[in-house]
Amino acid sequence: MTYSTETLEQATVESMQRFSKRYLASVAVLLVLVIAGAVAYVHQLQDGLYVTGMRDRITWGLYITLFVFFIGASMGGTFVSAALRLADMGWRAPISRGAEYITVSALLTASLFIFADMGHPERAINIMLFGRWESPLVWDVYGLTTYLAGSMVYLYLAVLPDLALVRDRIGHRLDPIRRLFVIMFSASWTGHPKQVKALDTSLKVMTVVIVPVAVMMHTVTSWIFGMTLREPWDSPMFGIYFVVGAVYSGVGLIVVFMYIMRRMNHMEAFLTERHFLNMGKLLAGAGGVMIFFQISDLVTAGFKLKGESALNLYQLADGDMAPIFWTYIWVGLMIPLALMLLPFTRNIWGVLIASVLANVGMMLERYFIVVGGLRLPLNPYEPPDYTPTFTELTIVVGLCSLFILLLLIMMKLAPAISVQEMVETGEIEAVQVDAKGVVA
Amino acid sequence: MTNFPMHTKRNLLSALAIIIAIAGIAGWSSIASAQQPVPSLNLGFEPTALPGETLAISAYLTDPLGNPIYDAEIEFSYDVEFMNVTDSVEIGSAITDDTGLALVIWHPRSDGDNHIVASFAGDDVFTPANDMQVLEVLPGTQLYRELPPYRIPGANVWLTTGLITTVWVIFIFSLALVGWANLKTRNSPHTGSTGDQRGGSDA
């Protein structure tokens, strides 16, 4: 027996109506953390960046580390949703909606980290008014706004038929806010062939456009570092490095989200082990490329040991940053790859653990790139220390909670699995269940 | 004879008094200044140099009788032209020793004629004094070379703006296309659930 479109529609749409205790508790906890972050931010706004651990020599800390991390997370969403759509890989269908949610949430969170890093956020407009085109920071602002706008358009186009489905199926049972949202954003979609054709064309165009825009965004983010005269960042490889690292952490984050969604919405029939394993292959591929880059980087720098490059290598391999660096190498790169290569860990749990570790690793990598790069003194001084303060950590936790909260809210605004993509790709026919409705 | 009113006369007298006072002060200060001895400042350095060469620039400050003036600050500068404006750039300053000598070390950076100026600002005893000499810096190895800007043919701010604008237009176009189709078919009969219309439905 196979799952019918009808059953799929019912399962996905009905899941929007279920507010389990676990869901509500998660939202409540996250809300408290977001509020705590907001209070800490007000404190920072009043007293200035002095309340953080950042000083004149370490001017970028956790905020920029997390900014880079979330920009990377958004790339994974685009990669899975748009790039796999371009490659016509049907198995992506039940994952792509979650990936699109992650892209938009991660980009919104990343942009908030920029504001957190600004002592005077009200001056943000100055970069538009007085920004110089020669500055990679200006490129990044234009890149980020373009990527965010594109991702939102892409998400909206993809979700439009499903919003209409919700409107038609359970619109009358939704609470007033969500009913208004669904009616407003489903526009006048009726599924008329002309509408379907227009949507197909728009989605194809957006798919082609959004992938290079995403790659451009990550490259430009890397250029903020790569175009600064600091030895640890002085590498033409930085762009590629960032893009691959972004795919690596982004894919990992999607796997974690898939797992939560699967458990929370009882989507075991649609998000099967096959999907996790395919994502695991992507994770292993990106991780393998990261290891290759890392070895190439270490061997060339370690063989020559020239000037500041040697100092950087020392601080990473044997100095103050060594614990972070080696945790990244082993926990963030090697163990996830091993988990994907070993047959007995190639299962849902294995992919999940590998994904969590990959994200921990990438967060550490972003940290030693940002802070490690600034630590290296330009003059003969001792490297400065950086320890995030409680205020800083509260803001970081608050913004990370906001990211998860946005995902949880999105899950209840539209179906977490794209019905139209499942049908379009024929994935619905692949969902085999027995007579009791259990996935075979 | 013109008969001025009383208040006009008073005003004229006040103005006259002010003019006399100003002239008096100016005259007194010029007399006082004229009473100060005028020192003599003489620059000295090799008339030619190469870019980057170490050059000693000396200046002797003496009173009218030729006696050295010590503990006086001498400022050294050279004239440069930047964007059609000539201005002086300070080389450094030195205090005269017992022999009236002030000495600075300089490395000329550009070839051509450099107008070196030594200035004494004056003090309670002596009036200010200047001297200017030309240093010819011969063509040689340039210390630095300004690289032409790195240009990619065709790449400029307008191309970038055009590219970003195009991407945004595509975003808007994609939305507009769907919006337009929705508007045109909004009154068409509802054809069922979403999945059904996208083909491949087994419902």
mmCIF file of C-alpha atoms in Angstrom, chain B:
data_model
loop_
_atom_site.group_PDB
_atom_site.id
_atom_site.type_symbol
_atom_site.label_atom_id
_atom_site.label_comp_id
_atom_site.label_asym_id
_atom_site.label_seq_id
_atom_site.Cartn_x
_atom_site.Cartn_y
_atom_site.Cartn_z
ATOM 1 C CA MET B 1 31.718 125.970 5.965
ATOM 2 C CA THR B 2 29.431 123.053 6.497
ATOM 3 C CA ASN B 3 27.716 123.145 9.804
ATOM 4 C CA PHE B 4 27.556 119.592 11.193
ATOM 5 C CA PRO B 5 25.035 118.769 13.895
ATOM 6 C CA MET B 6 26.450 118.272 17.352
ATOM 7 C CA HIS B 7 26.071 114.456 17.507
ATOM 8 C CA THR B 8 27.767 114.008 14.120
ATOM 9 C CA LYS B 9 30.718 116.008 15.333
ATOM 10 C CA ARG B 10 30.924 113.870 18.390
ATOM 11 C CA ASN B 11 30.883 110.692 16.277
ATOM 12 C CA LEU B 12 33.587 112.002 13.995
ATOM 13 C CA LEU B 13 35.773 112.869 16.945
ATOM 14 C CA SER B 14 35.289 109.387 18.430
ATOM 15 C CA ALA B 15 36.248 107.743 15.148
ATOM 16 C CA LEU B 16 39.324 109.960 14.889
ATOM 17 C CA ALA B 17 40.340 109.024 18.414
ATOM 18 C CA ILE B 18 40.044 105.296 17.633
ATOM 19 C CA ILE B 19 42.103 105.650 14.432
ATOM 20 C CA ILE B 20 44.795 107.554 16.292
ATOM 21 C CA ALA B 21 44.846 104.929 19.026
ATOM 22 C CA ILE B 22 45.203 102.044 16.529
ATOM 23 C CA ALA B 23 47.882 103.900 14.584
ATOM 24 C CA GLY B 24 49.672 104.585 17.844
ATOM 25 C CA ILE B 25 49.686 100.962 18.916
ATOM 26 C CA ALA B 26 50.832 99.795 15.473
ATOM 27 C CA GLY B 27 53.510 102.444 15.365
ATOM 28 C CA TRP B 28 54.716 101.572 18.816
ATOM 29 C CA SER B 29 54.925 97.889 18.049
ATOM 30 C CA SER B 30 56.768 98.521 14.784
ATOM 31 C CA ILE B 31 59.193 100.776 16.578
ATOM 32 C CA ALA B 32 59.616 98.151 19.256
ATOM 33 C CA SER B 33 60.133 95.490 16.591
ATOM 34 C CA ALA B 34 62.567 97.680 14.754
ATOM 35 C CA GLN B 35 64.513 97.975 17.924
ATOM 36 C CA GLN B 36 64.914 94.120 18.101
ATOM 37 C CA PRO B 37 68.059 92.845 16.417
ATOM 38 C CA VAL B 38 67.536 90.892 13.157
ATOM 39 C CA PRO B 39 69.286 87.525 13.341
ATOM 40 C CA SER B 40 70.854 85.763 10.423
ATOM 41 C CA LEU B 41 69.815 82.216 9.474
ATOM 42 C CA ASN B 42 71.904 80.249 6.987
ATOM 43 C CA LEU B 43 70.918 76.862 5.610
ATOM 44 C CA GLY B 44 73.566 74.400 4.619
ATOM 45 C CA PHE B 45 73.483 70.989 2.897
ATOM 46 C CA GLU B 46 74.950 69.190 -0.060
ATOM 47 C CA PRO B 47 73.424 70.751 -3.169
ATOM 48 C CA THR B 48 72.581 67.375 -4.732
ATOM 49 C CA ALA B 49 71.299 64.092 -3.339
ATOM 50 C CA LEU B 50 69.706 60.843 -4.449
ATOM 51 C CA PRO B 51 66.265 59.632 -3.354
ATOM 52 C CA GLY B 52 66.575 57.795 -0.066
ATOM 53 C CA GLU B 53 70.048 59.158 0.649
ATOM 54 C CA THR B 54 70.724 60.357 4.170
ATOM 55 C CA LEU B 55 71.071 64.114 4.059
ATOM 56 C CA ALA B 56 72.201 66.366 6.909
ATOM 57 C CA ILE B 57 70.482 69.743 6.794
ATOM 58 C CA SER B 58 72.060 72.368 8.998
ATOM 59 C CA ALA B 59 71.113 75.907 9.859
ATOM 60 C CA TYR B 60 73.240 78.476 11.689
ATOM 61 C CA LEU B 61 71.515 81.198 13.647
ATOM 62 C CA THR B 62 73.632 84.217 14.494
ATOM 63 C CA ASP B 63 72.985 87.716 15.758
ATOM 64 C CA PRO B 64 73.852 90.811 13.673
ATOM 65 C CA LEU B 65 77.376 90.768 15.063
ATOM 66 C CA GLY B 66 77.895 87.141 14.003
ATOM 67 C CA ASN B 67 77.635 85.681 17.487
ATOM 68 C CA PRO B 68 75.833 82.313 17.681
ATOM 69 C CA ILE B 69 72.299 82.261 19.147
ATOM 70 C CA TYR B 70 71.794 79.113 21.189
ATOM 71 C CA ASP B 71 68.650 77.343 22.532
ATOM 72 C CA ALA B 72 66.540 78.612 19.637
ATOM 73 C CA GLU B 73 64.139 76.335 17.818
ATOM 74 C CA ILE B 74 64.576 76.052 14.077
ATOM 75 C CA GLU B 75 61.908 74.400 11.940
ATOM 76 C CA PHE B 76 62.825 72.751 8.674
ATOM 77 C CA SER B 77 60.346 72.153 5.883
ATOM 78 C CA TYR B 78 60.145 71.664 2.156
ATOM 79 C CA ASP B 79 57.586 72.799 -0.359
ATOM 80 C CA VAL B 80 55.437 70.250 -2.152
ATOM 81 C CA GLU B 81 52.660 70.548 -4.631
ATOM 82 C CA PHE B 82 49.559 68.416 -4.245
ATOM 83 C CA MET B 83 46.533 68.825 -6.468
ATOM 84 C CA ASN B 84 47.677 72.242 -7.718
ATOM 85 C CA VAL B 85 48.239 73.572 -4.211
ATOM 86 C CA THR B 86 51.743 74.255 -2.949
ATOM 87 C CA ASP B 87 52.246 73.823 0.746
ATOM 88 C CA SER B 88 55.105 73.097 3.075
ATOM 89 C CA VAL B 89 55.730 69.739 4.685
ATOM 90 C CA GLU B 90 57.667 69.703 7.913
ATOM 91 C CA ILE B 91 60.938 67.819 7.896
ATOM 92 C CA GLY B 92 61.583 68.315 11.577
ATOM 93 C CA SER B 93 62.815 70.801 14.100
ATOM 94 C CA ALA B 94 65.995 71.176 16.135
ATOM 95 C CA ILE B 95 67.373 73.416 18.885
ATOM 96 C CA THR B 96 70.513 75.396 18.184
ATOM 97 C CA ASP B 97 73.602 74.430 20.169
ATOM 98 C CA ASP B 98 76.375 76.658 21.554
ATOM 99 C CA THR B 99 77.644 77.312 18.054
ATOM 100 C CA GLY B 100 74.171 78.309 16.806
ATOM 101 C CA LEU B 101 73.844 75.088 14.830
ATOM 102 C CA ALA B 102 70.571 73.235 14.373
ATOM 103 C CA LEU B 103 70.784 69.931 12.495
ATOM 104 C CA VAL B 104 68.217 67.512 11.122
ATOM 105 C CA ILE B 105 68.598 64.344 9.123
ATOM 106 C CA TRP B 106 66.334 63.854 6.128
ATOM 107 C CA HIS B 107 65.841 61.317 3.370
ATOM 108 C CA PRO B 108 64.570 63.045 0.244
ATOM 109 C CA ARG B 109 61.864 60.916 -1.362
ATOM 110 C CA SER B 110 61.180 62.412 -4.779
ATOM 111 C CA ASP B 111 63.556 63.541 -7.499
ATOM 112 C CA GLY B 112 63.561 67.116 -8.784
ATOM 113 C CA ASP B 113 64.090 70.443 -7.082
ATOM 114 C CA ASN B 114 63.166 70.505 -3.411
ATOM 115 C CA HIS B 115 62.843 73.925 -1.819
ATOM 116 C CA ILE B 116 64.166 73.489 1.709
ATOM 117 C CA VAL B 117 63.183 76.201 4.177
ATOM 118 C CA ALA B 118 64.577 76.859 7.667
ATOM 119 C CA SER B 119 62.549 79.142 9.923
ATOM 120 C CA PHE B 120 63.209 80.821 13.195
ATOM 121 C CA ALA B 121 59.966 82.118 14.728
ATOM 122 C CA GLY B 122 61.682 84.876 16.715
ATOM 123 C CA ASP B 123 61.634 85.461 20.458
ATOM 124 C CA ASP B 124 61.746 88.289 22.995
ATOM 125 C CA VAL B 125 65.155 89.423 21.771
ATOM 126 C CA PHE B 126 65.344 88.587 18.084
ATOM 127 C CA THR B 127 62.976 89.002 15.170
ATOM 128 C CA PRO B 128 61.938 85.991 13.021
ATOM 129 C CA ALA B 129 64.270 84.820 10.284
ATOM 130 C CA ASN B 130 64.057 82.451 7.305
ATOM 131 C CA ASP B 131 66.308 80.972 4.710
ATOM 132 C CA MET B 132 65.527 78.930 1.649
ATOM 133 C CA GLN B 133 67.848 76.815 -0.494
ATOM 134 C CA VAL B 134 67.199 74.461 -3.360
ATOM 135 C CA LEU B 135 68.187 70.832 -3.076
ATOM 136 C CA GLU B 136 68.449 69.039 -6.362
ATOM 137 C CA VAL B 137 67.456 65.416 -5.970
ATOM 138 C CA LEU B 138 68.869 63.548 -8.925
ATOM 139 C CA PRO B 139 66.883 60.846 -10.696
ATOM 140 C CA GLY B 140 67.709 57.526 -9.140
ATOM 141 C CA THR B 141 65.977 54.574 -7.606
ATOM 142 C CA GLN B 142 62.523 55.595 -6.472
ATOM 143 C CA LEU B 143 61.759 54.578 -2.920
ATOM 144 C CA TYR B 144 58.182 53.738 -3.723
ATOM 145 C CA ARG B 145 56.161 53.476 -6.837
ATOM 146 C CA GLU B 146 52.509 54.188 -6.997
ATOM 147 C CA LEU B 147 50.863 51.239 -8.683
ATOM 148 C CA PRO B 148 48.144 51.975 -11.174
ATOM 149 C CA PRO B 149 44.723 50.935 -9.830
ATOM 150 C CA TYR B 150 43.931 47.275 -10.382
ATOM 151 C CA ARG B 151 41.293 47.294 -13.062
ATOM 152 C CA ILE B 152 39.162 44.527 -14.480
ATOM 153 C CA PRO B 153 38.062 45.586 -17.947
ATOM 154 C CA GLY B 154 34.394 46.461 -17.921
ATOM 155 C CA ALA B 155 33.944 46.004 -14.179
ATOM 156 C CA ASN B 156 32.774 49.112 -12.426
ATOM 157 C CA VAL B 157 30.222 50.325 -9.951
ATOM 158 C CA TRP B 158 27.538 50.616 -12.634
ATOM 159 C CA LEU B 159 27.981 47.006 -13.663
ATOM 160 C CA THR B 160 27.644 45.930 -10.025
ATOM 161 C CA THR B 161 24.595 48.140 -9.552
ATOM 162 C CA GLY B 162 23.117 46.772 -12.772
ATOM 163 C CA LEU B 163 23.728 43.210 -11.637
ATOM 164 C CA ILE B 164 22.088 43.722 -8.248
ATOM 165 C CA THR B 165 19.185 45.591 -9.849
ATOM 166 C CA THR B 166 18.681 42.755 -12.354
ATOM 167 C CA VAL B 167 18.550 40.202 -9.552
ATOM 168 C CA TRP B 168 15.969 42.301 -7.696
ATOM 169 C CA VAL B 169 13.944 42.749 -10.893
ATOM 170 C CA ILE B 170 13.938 38.957 -11.322
ATOM 171 C CA PHE B 171 12.652 38.571 -7.750
ATOM 172 C CA ILE B 172 9.873 41.057 -8.391
ATOM 173 C CA PHE B 173 9.121 39.556 -11.799
ATOM 174 C CA SER B 174 8.794 36.063 -10.290
ATOM 175 C CA LEU B 175 6.321 37.320 -7.722
ATOM 176 C CA ALA B 176 4.465 39.457 -10.232
ATOM 177 C CA LEU B 177 4.086 36.582 -12.680
ATOM 178 C CA VAL B 178 2.340 34.424 -10.101
ATOM 179 C CA GLY B 179 0.338 37.381 -8.804
ATOM 180 C CA TRP B 180 -0.814 38.239 -12.321
ATOM 181 C CA ALA B 181 -1.865 34.652 -13.048
ATOM 182 C CA ASN B 182 -3.734 34.548 -9.740
ATOM 183 C CA LEU B 183 -5.535 37.778 -10.519
ATOM 184 C CA LYS B 184 -6.531 36.665 -13.997
ATOM 185 C CA THR B 185 -7.904 33.350 -12.816
ATOM 186 C CA ARG B 186 -9.268 34.333 -9.433
ATOM 187 C CA ASN B 187 -12.847 33.917 -10.591
ATOM 188 C CA SER B 188 -12.224 30.582 -12.274
ATOM 189 C CA PRO B 189 -13.861 27.620 -10.616
ATOM 190 C CA HIS B 190 -11.917 26.105 -7.765
ATOM 191 C CA THR B 191 -10.357 22.937 -9.030
ATOM 192 C CA GLY B 192 -9.647 21.099 -5.827
ATOM 193 C CA SER B 193 -6.765 20.550 -3.494
ATOM 194 C CA THR B 194 -3.268 21.660 -4.323
ATOM 195 C CA GLY B 195 -1.685 18.329 -4.900
ATOM 196 C CA ASP B 196 -4.308 17.382 -7.420
ATOM 197 C CA GLN B 197 -3.465 20.225 -9.736
ATOM 198 C CA ARG B 198 0.217 19.541 -9.957
ATOM 199 C CA GLY B 199 -0.210 16.232 -11.687
ATOM 200 C CA GLY B 200 0.716 12.802 -10.542
ATOM 201 C CA SER B 201 -1.969 12.685 -7.918
ATOM 202 C CA ASP B 202 -3.264 9.306 -6.947
ATOM 203 C CA ALA B 203 -6.013 10.666 -4.794
#
